[in-house]
Amino acid sequence: MSKLADTNKKIEETVVGTYKKIEDTVVAGYKKVEDSFVETFLKKDGETVEEAKERLKNV
């Protein structure tokens, strides 16, 4: 490959890798907020967060 193509490939890998890290961080943060909301407002006594989410899916 040419030097320009190699440089573009490195830039591409860096941008895509950085985007993926940001995406993973945002999704993890959302899941944390979602779990907290379910636990605080939607969970019944003796029920886990996962059980509450499953129950709500079937409503």
PDB file of N, CA and C in Angstrom:
ATOM      1  N   MET A   1       0.829  -1.184   0.000  1.00  0.00           N
ATOM      2  CA  MET A   1       0.000   0.000   0.000  1.00  0.00           C
ATOM      3  C   MET A   1       0.871   1.243   0.000  1.00  0.00           C
ATOM      4  N   SER A   2       0.260   2.294  -0.454  1.00  0.00           N
ATOM      5  CA  SER A   2       0.998   3.550  -0.460  1.00  0.00           C
ATOM      6  C   SER A   2       1.048   4.127   0.950  1.00  0.00           C
ATOM      7  N   LYS A   3       1.928   5.087   1.106  1.00  0.00           N
ATOM      8  CA  LYS A   3       2.097   5.723   2.411  1.00  0.00           C
ATOM      9  C   LYS A   3       0.802   6.426   2.836  1.00  0.00           C
ATOM     10  N   LEU A   4       0.111   7.045   1.879  1.00  0.00           N
ATOM     11  CA  LEU A   4      -1.145   7.732   2.168  1.00  0.00           C
ATOM     12  C   LEU A   4      -2.210   6.735   2.627  1.00  0.00           C
ATOM     13  N   ALA A   5      -2.295   5.612   1.962  1.00  0.00           N
ATOM     14  CA  ALA A   5      -3.272   4.589   2.335  1.00  0.00           C
ATOM     15  C   ALA A   5      -2.971   4.034   3.724  1.00  0.00           C
ATOM     16  N   ASP A   6      -1.699   3.825   4.031  1.00  0.00           N
ATOM     17  CA  ASP A   6      -1.316   3.342   5.359  1.00  0.00           C
ATOM     18  C   ASP A   6      -1.706   4.348   6.442  1.00  0.00           C
ATOM     19  N   THR A   7      -1.457   5.616   6.169  1.00  0.00           N
ATOM     20  CA  THR A   7      -1.800   6.674   7.119  1.00  0.00           C
ATOM     21  C   THR A   7      -3.309   6.740   7.325  1.00  0.00           C
ATOM     22  N   ASN A   8      -4.056   6.657   6.230  1.00  0.00           N
ATOM     23  CA  ASN A   8      -5.517   6.683   6.328  1.00  0.00           C
ATOM     24  C   ASN A   8      -6.040   5.492   7.124  1.00  0.00           C
ATOM     25  N   LYS A   9      -5.432   4.339   6.938  1.00  0.00           N
ATOM     26  CA  LYS A   9      -5.835   3.130   7.660  1.00  0.00           C
ATOM     27  C   LYS A   9      -5.602   3.310   9.167  1.00  0.00           C
ATOM     28  N   LYS A  10      -4.464   3.892   9.543  1.00  0.00           N
ATOM     29  CA  LYS A  10      -4.171   4.140  10.956  1.00  0.00           C
ATOM     30  C   LYS A  10      -5.180   5.120  11.558  1.00  0.00           C
ATOM     31  N   ILE A  11      -5.499   6.168  10.808  1.00  0.00           N
ATOM     32  CA  ILE A  11      -6.483   7.150  11.268  1.00  0.00           C
ATOM     33  C   ILE A  11      -7.842   6.474  11.442  1.00  0.00           C
ATOM     34  N   GLU A  12      -8.209   5.665  10.467  1.00  0.00           N
ATOM     35  CA  GLU A  12      -9.485   4.945  10.528  1.00  0.00           C
ATOM     36  C   GLU A  12      -9.563   4.064  11.777  1.00  0.00           C
ATOM     37  N   GLU A  13      -8.522   3.309  12.036  1.00  0.00           N
ATOM     38  CA  GLU A  13      -8.506   2.415  13.192  1.00  0.00           C
ATOM     39  C   GLU A  13      -8.596   3.196  14.499  1.00  0.00           C
ATOM     40  N   THR A  14      -7.920   4.325  14.560  1.00  0.00           N
ATOM     41  CA  THR A  14      -7.954   5.159  15.763  1.00  0.00           C
ATOM     42  C   THR A  14      -9.345   5.740  15.987  1.00  0.00           C
ATOM     43  N   VAL A  15      -9.943   6.269  14.927  1.00  0.00           N
ATOM     44  CA  VAL A  15     -11.270   6.882  15.042  1.00  0.00           C
ATOM     45  C   VAL A  15     -12.311   5.834  15.425  1.00  0.00           C
ATOM     46  N   VAL A  16     -12.293   4.701  14.748  1.00  0.00           N
ATOM     47  CA  VAL A  16     -13.271   3.650  15.032  1.00  0.00           C
ATOM     48  C   VAL A  16     -13.068   3.096  16.442  1.00  0.00           C
ATOM     49  N   GLY A  17     -11.837   2.894  16.846  1.00  0.00           N
ATOM     50  CA  GLY A  17     -11.555   2.402  18.192  1.00  0.00           C
ATOM     51  C   GLY A  17     -12.018   3.364  19.263  1.00  0.00           C
ATOM     52  N   THR A  18     -11.772   4.644  19.051  1.00  0.00           N
ATOM     53  CA  THR A  18     -12.198   5.664  20.002  1.00  0.00           C
ATOM     54  C   THR A  18     -13.716   5.737  20.071  1.00  0.00           C
ATOM     55  N   TYR A  19     -14.369   5.681  18.918  1.00  0.00           N
ATOM     56  CA  TYR A  19     -15.831   5.696  18.882  1.00  0.00           C
ATOM     57  C   TYR A  19     -16.395   4.518  19.665  1.00  0.00           C
ATOM     58  N   LYS A  20     -15.828   3.345  19.465  1.00  0.00           N
ATOM     59  CA  LYS A  20     -16.301   2.129  20.143  1.00  0.00           C
ATOM     60  C   LYS A  20     -16.159   2.271  21.661  1.00  0.00           C
ATOM     61  N   LYS A  21     -15.048   2.842  22.123  1.00  0.00           N
ATOM     62  CA  LYS A  21     -14.853   3.051  23.559  1.00  0.00           C
ATOM     63  C   LYS A  21     -15.904   4.009  24.119  1.00  0.00           C
ATOM     64  N   ILE A  22     -16.170   5.089  23.394  1.00  0.00           N
ATOM     65  CA  ILE A  22     -17.181   6.058  23.822  1.00  0.00           C
ATOM     66  C   ILE A  22     -18.556   5.398  23.851  1.00  0.00           C
ATOM     67  N   GLU A  23     -18.864   4.647  22.811  1.00  0.00           N
ATOM     68  CA  GLU A  23     -20.151   3.956  22.738  1.00  0.00           C
ATOM     69  C   GLU A  23     -20.326   2.995  23.917  1.00  0.00           C
ATOM     70  N   ASP A  24     -19.313   2.208  24.205  1.00  0.00           N
ATOM     71  CA  ASP A  24     -19.372   1.261  25.319  1.00  0.00           C
ATOM     72  C   ASP A  24     -19.583   1.980  26.649  1.00  0.00           C
ATOM     73  N   THR A  25     -18.909   3.112  26.834  1.00  0.00           N
ATOM     74  CA  THR A  25     -19.043   3.890  28.062  1.00  0.00           C
ATOM     75  C   THR A  25     -20.453   4.449  28.208  1.00  0.00           C
ATOM     76  N   VAL A  26     -20.999   4.974  27.121  1.00  0.00           N
ATOM     77  CA  VAL A  26     -22.349   5.544  27.157  1.00  0.00           C
ATOM     78  C   VAL A  26     -23.380   4.455  27.443  1.00  0.00           C
ATOM     79  N   VAL A  27     -23.262   3.322  26.777  1.00  0.00           N
ATOM     80  CA  VAL A  27     -24.206   2.221  26.989  1.00  0.00           C
ATOM     81  C   VAL A  27     -24.124   1.710  28.428  1.00  0.00           C
ATOM     82  N   ALA A  28     -22.925   1.570  28.951  1.00  0.00           N
ATOM     83  CA  ALA A  28     -22.759   1.112  30.335  1.00  0.00           C
ATOM     84  C   ALA A  28     -23.387   2.108  31.312  1.00  0.00           C
ATOM     85  N   GLY A  29     -23.198   3.388  31.059  1.00  0.00           N
ATOM     86  CA  GLY A  29     -23.797   4.417  31.909  1.00  0.00           C
ATOM     87  C   GLY A  29     -25.311   4.384  31.848  1.00  0.00           C
ATOM     88  N   TYR A  30     -25.855   4.195  30.657  1.00  0.00           N
ATOM     89  CA  TYR A  30     -27.309   4.113  30.499  1.00  0.00           C
ATOM     90  C   TYR A  30     -27.862   2.919  31.267  1.00  0.00           C
ATOM     91  N   LYS A  31     -27.199   1.776  31.149  1.00  0.00           N
ATOM     92  CA  LYS A  31     -27.664   0.567  31.837  1.00  0.00           C
ATOM     93  C   LYS A  31     -27.639   0.761  33.352  1.00  0.00           C
ATOM     94  N   LYS A  32     -26.641   1.471  33.835  1.00  0.00           N
ATOM     95  CA  LYS A  32     -26.538   1.752  35.272  1.00  0.00           C
ATOM     96  C   LYS A  32     -27.722   2.609  35.730  1.00  0.00           C
ATOM     97  N   VAL A  33     -28.048   3.640  34.963  1.00  0.00           N
ATOM     98  CA  VAL A  33     -29.177   4.514  35.284  1.00  0.00           C
ATOM     99  C   VAL A  33     -30.489   3.735  35.187  1.00  0.00           C
ATOM    100  N   GLU A  34     -30.619   2.930  34.148  1.00  0.00           N
ATOM    101  CA  GLU A  34     -31.829   2.123  33.959  1.00  0.00           C
ATOM    102  C   GLU A  34     -32.038   1.163  35.134  1.00  0.00           C
ATOM    103  N   ASP A  35     -30.983   0.457  35.528  1.00  0.00           N
ATOM    104  CA  ASP A  35     -31.076  -0.476  36.652  1.00  0.00           C
ATOM    105  C   ASP A  35     -31.461   0.249  37.941  1.00  0.00           C
ATOM    106  N   SER A  36     -30.884   1.412  38.146  1.00  0.00           N
ATOM    107  CA  SER A  36     -31.187   2.193  39.344  1.00  0.00           C
ATOM    108  C   SER A  36     -32.647   2.632  39.348  1.00  0.00           C
ATOM    109  N   PHE A  37     -33.147   3.062  38.201  1.00  0.00           N
ATOM    110  CA  PHE A  37     -34.548   3.480  38.091  1.00  0.00           C
ATOM    111  C   PHE A  37     -35.485   2.314  38.371  1.00  0.00           C
ATOM    112  N   VAL A  38     -35.209   1.167  37.755  1.00  0.00           N
ATOM    113  CA  VAL A  38     -36.047  -0.017  37.962  1.00  0.00           C
ATOM    114  C   VAL A  38     -36.022  -0.417  39.431  1.00  0.00           C
ATOM    115  N   GLU A  39     -34.841  -0.401  40.025  1.00  0.00           N
ATOM    116  CA  GLU A  39     -34.718  -0.788  41.434  1.00  0.00           C
ATOM    117  C   GLU A  39     -35.489   0.161  42.350  1.00  0.00           C
ATOM    118  N   THR A  40     -35.436   1.443  42.059  1.00  0.00           N
ATOM    119  CA  THR A  40     -36.061   2.438  42.926  1.00  0.00           C
ATOM    120  C   THR A  40     -37.576   2.516  42.746  1.00  0.00           C
ATOM    121  N   PHE A  41     -38.052   2.477  41.503  1.00  0.00           N
ATOM    122  CA  PHE A  41     -39.453   2.783  41.245  1.00  0.00           C
ATOM    123  C   PHE A  41     -40.311   1.610  40.768  1.00  0.00           C
ATOM    124  N   LEU A  42     -39.728   0.577  40.196  1.00  0.00           N
ATOM    125  CA  LEU A  42     -40.536  -0.458  39.553  1.00  0.00           C
ATOM    126  C   LEU A  42     -40.421  -1.843  40.167  1.00  0.00           C
ATOM    127  N   LYS A  43     -39.415  -2.056  40.980  1.00  0.00           N
ATOM    128  CA  LYS A  43     -39.171  -3.370  41.565  1.00  0.00           C
ATOM    129  C   LYS A  43     -40.140  -3.615  42.711  1.00  0.00           C
ATOM    130  N   LYS A  44     -40.680  -4.839  42.753  1.00  0.00           N
ATOM    131  CA  LYS A  44     -41.544  -5.236  43.863  1.00  0.00           C
ATOM    132  C   LYS A  44     -40.686  -5.863  44.953  1.00  0.00           C
ATOM    133  N   ASP A  45     -41.222  -5.955  46.154  1.00  0.00           N
ATOM    134  CA  ASP A  45     -40.490  -6.543  47.282  1.00  0.00           C
ATOM    135  C   ASP A  45     -40.059  -7.971  46.969  1.00  0.00           C
ATOM    136  N   GLY A  46     -38.804  -8.287  47.251  1.00  0.00           N
ATOM    137  CA  GLY A  46     -38.271  -9.626  47.043  1.00  0.00           C
ATOM    138  C   GLY A  46     -37.931  -9.945  45.605  1.00  0.00           C
ATOM    139  N   GLU A  47     -38.014  -8.989  44.735  1.00  0.00           N
ATOM    140  CA  GLU A  47     -37.768  -9.195  43.308  1.00  0.00           C
ATOM    141  C   GLU A  47     -36.425  -8.572  42.942  1.00  0.00           C
ATOM    142  N   THR A  48     -35.670  -9.247  42.090  1.00  0.00           N
ATOM    143  CA  THR A  48     -34.408  -8.676  41.618  1.00  0.00           C
ATOM    144  C   THR A  48     -34.689  -7.698  40.483  1.00  0.00           C
ATOM    145  N   VAL A  49     -33.697  -6.903  40.149  1.00  0.00           N
ATOM    146  CA  VAL A  49     -33.833  -5.951  39.045  1.00  0.00           C
ATOM    147  C   VAL A  49     -34.096  -6.705  37.744  1.00  0.00           C
ATOM    148  N   GLU A  50     -33.391  -7.813  37.532  1.00  0.00           N
ATOM    149  CA  GLU A  50     -33.568  -8.597  36.310  1.00  0.00           C
ATOM    150  C   GLU A  50     -34.983  -9.174  36.226  1.00  0.00           C
ATOM    151  N   GLU A  51     -35.497  -9.654  37.355  1.00  0.00           N
ATOM    152  CA  GLU A  51     -36.863 -10.187  37.377  1.00  0.00           C
ATOM    153  C   GLU A  51     -37.880  -9.081  37.093  1.00  0.00           C
ATOM    154  N   ALA A  52     -37.648  -7.904  37.636  1.00  0.00           N
ATOM    155  CA  ALA A  52     -38.548  -6.775  37.390  1.00  0.00           C
ATOM    156  C   ALA A  52     -38.533  -6.387  35.916  1.00  0.00           C
ATOM    157  N   LYS A  53     -37.358  -6.352  35.309  1.00  0.00           N
ATOM    158  CA  LYS A  53     -37.268  -6.024  33.882  1.00  0.00           C
ATOM    159  C   LYS A  53     -38.006  -7.055  33.043  1.00  0.00           C
ATOM    160  N   GLU A  54     -37.850  -8.327  33.378  1.00  0.00           N
ATOM    161  CA  GLU A  54     -38.525  -9.396  32.638  1.00  0.00           C
ATOM    162  C   GLU A  54     -40.045  -9.276  32.799  1.00  0.00           C
ATOM    163  N   ARG A  55     -40.493  -8.986  34.010  1.00  0.00           N
ATOM    164  CA  ARG A  55     -41.925  -8.806  34.264  1.00  0.00           C
ATOM    165  C   ARG A  55     -42.469  -7.643  33.441  1.00  0.00           C
ATOM    166  N   LEU A  56     -41.711  -6.560  33.364  1.00  0.00           N
ATOM    167  CA  LEU A  56     -42.158  -5.386  32.622  1.00  0.00           C
ATOM    168  C   LEU A  56     -42.168  -5.617  31.117  1.00  0.00           C
ATOM    169  N   LYS A  57     -41.286  -6.475  30.626  1.00  0.00           N
ATOM    170  CA  LYS A  57     -41.281  -6.802  29.195  1.00  0.00           C
ATOM    171  C   LYS A  57     -42.584  -7.475  28.790  1.00  0.00           C
ATOM    172  N   ASN A  58     -43.155  -8.245  29.704  1.00  0.00           N
ATOM    173  CA  ASN A  58     -44.349  -9.031  29.398  1.00  0.00           C
ATOM    174  C   ASN A  58     -45.649  -8.273  29.625  1.00  0.00           C
ATOM    175  N   VAL A  59     -45.560  -7.018  29.983  1.00  0.00           N
ATOM    176  CA  VAL A  59     -46.773  -6.228  30.247  1.00  0.00           C
ATOM    177  C   VAL A  59     -47.305  -5.665  28.965  1.00  0.00           C
TER     178      VAL A  59
END
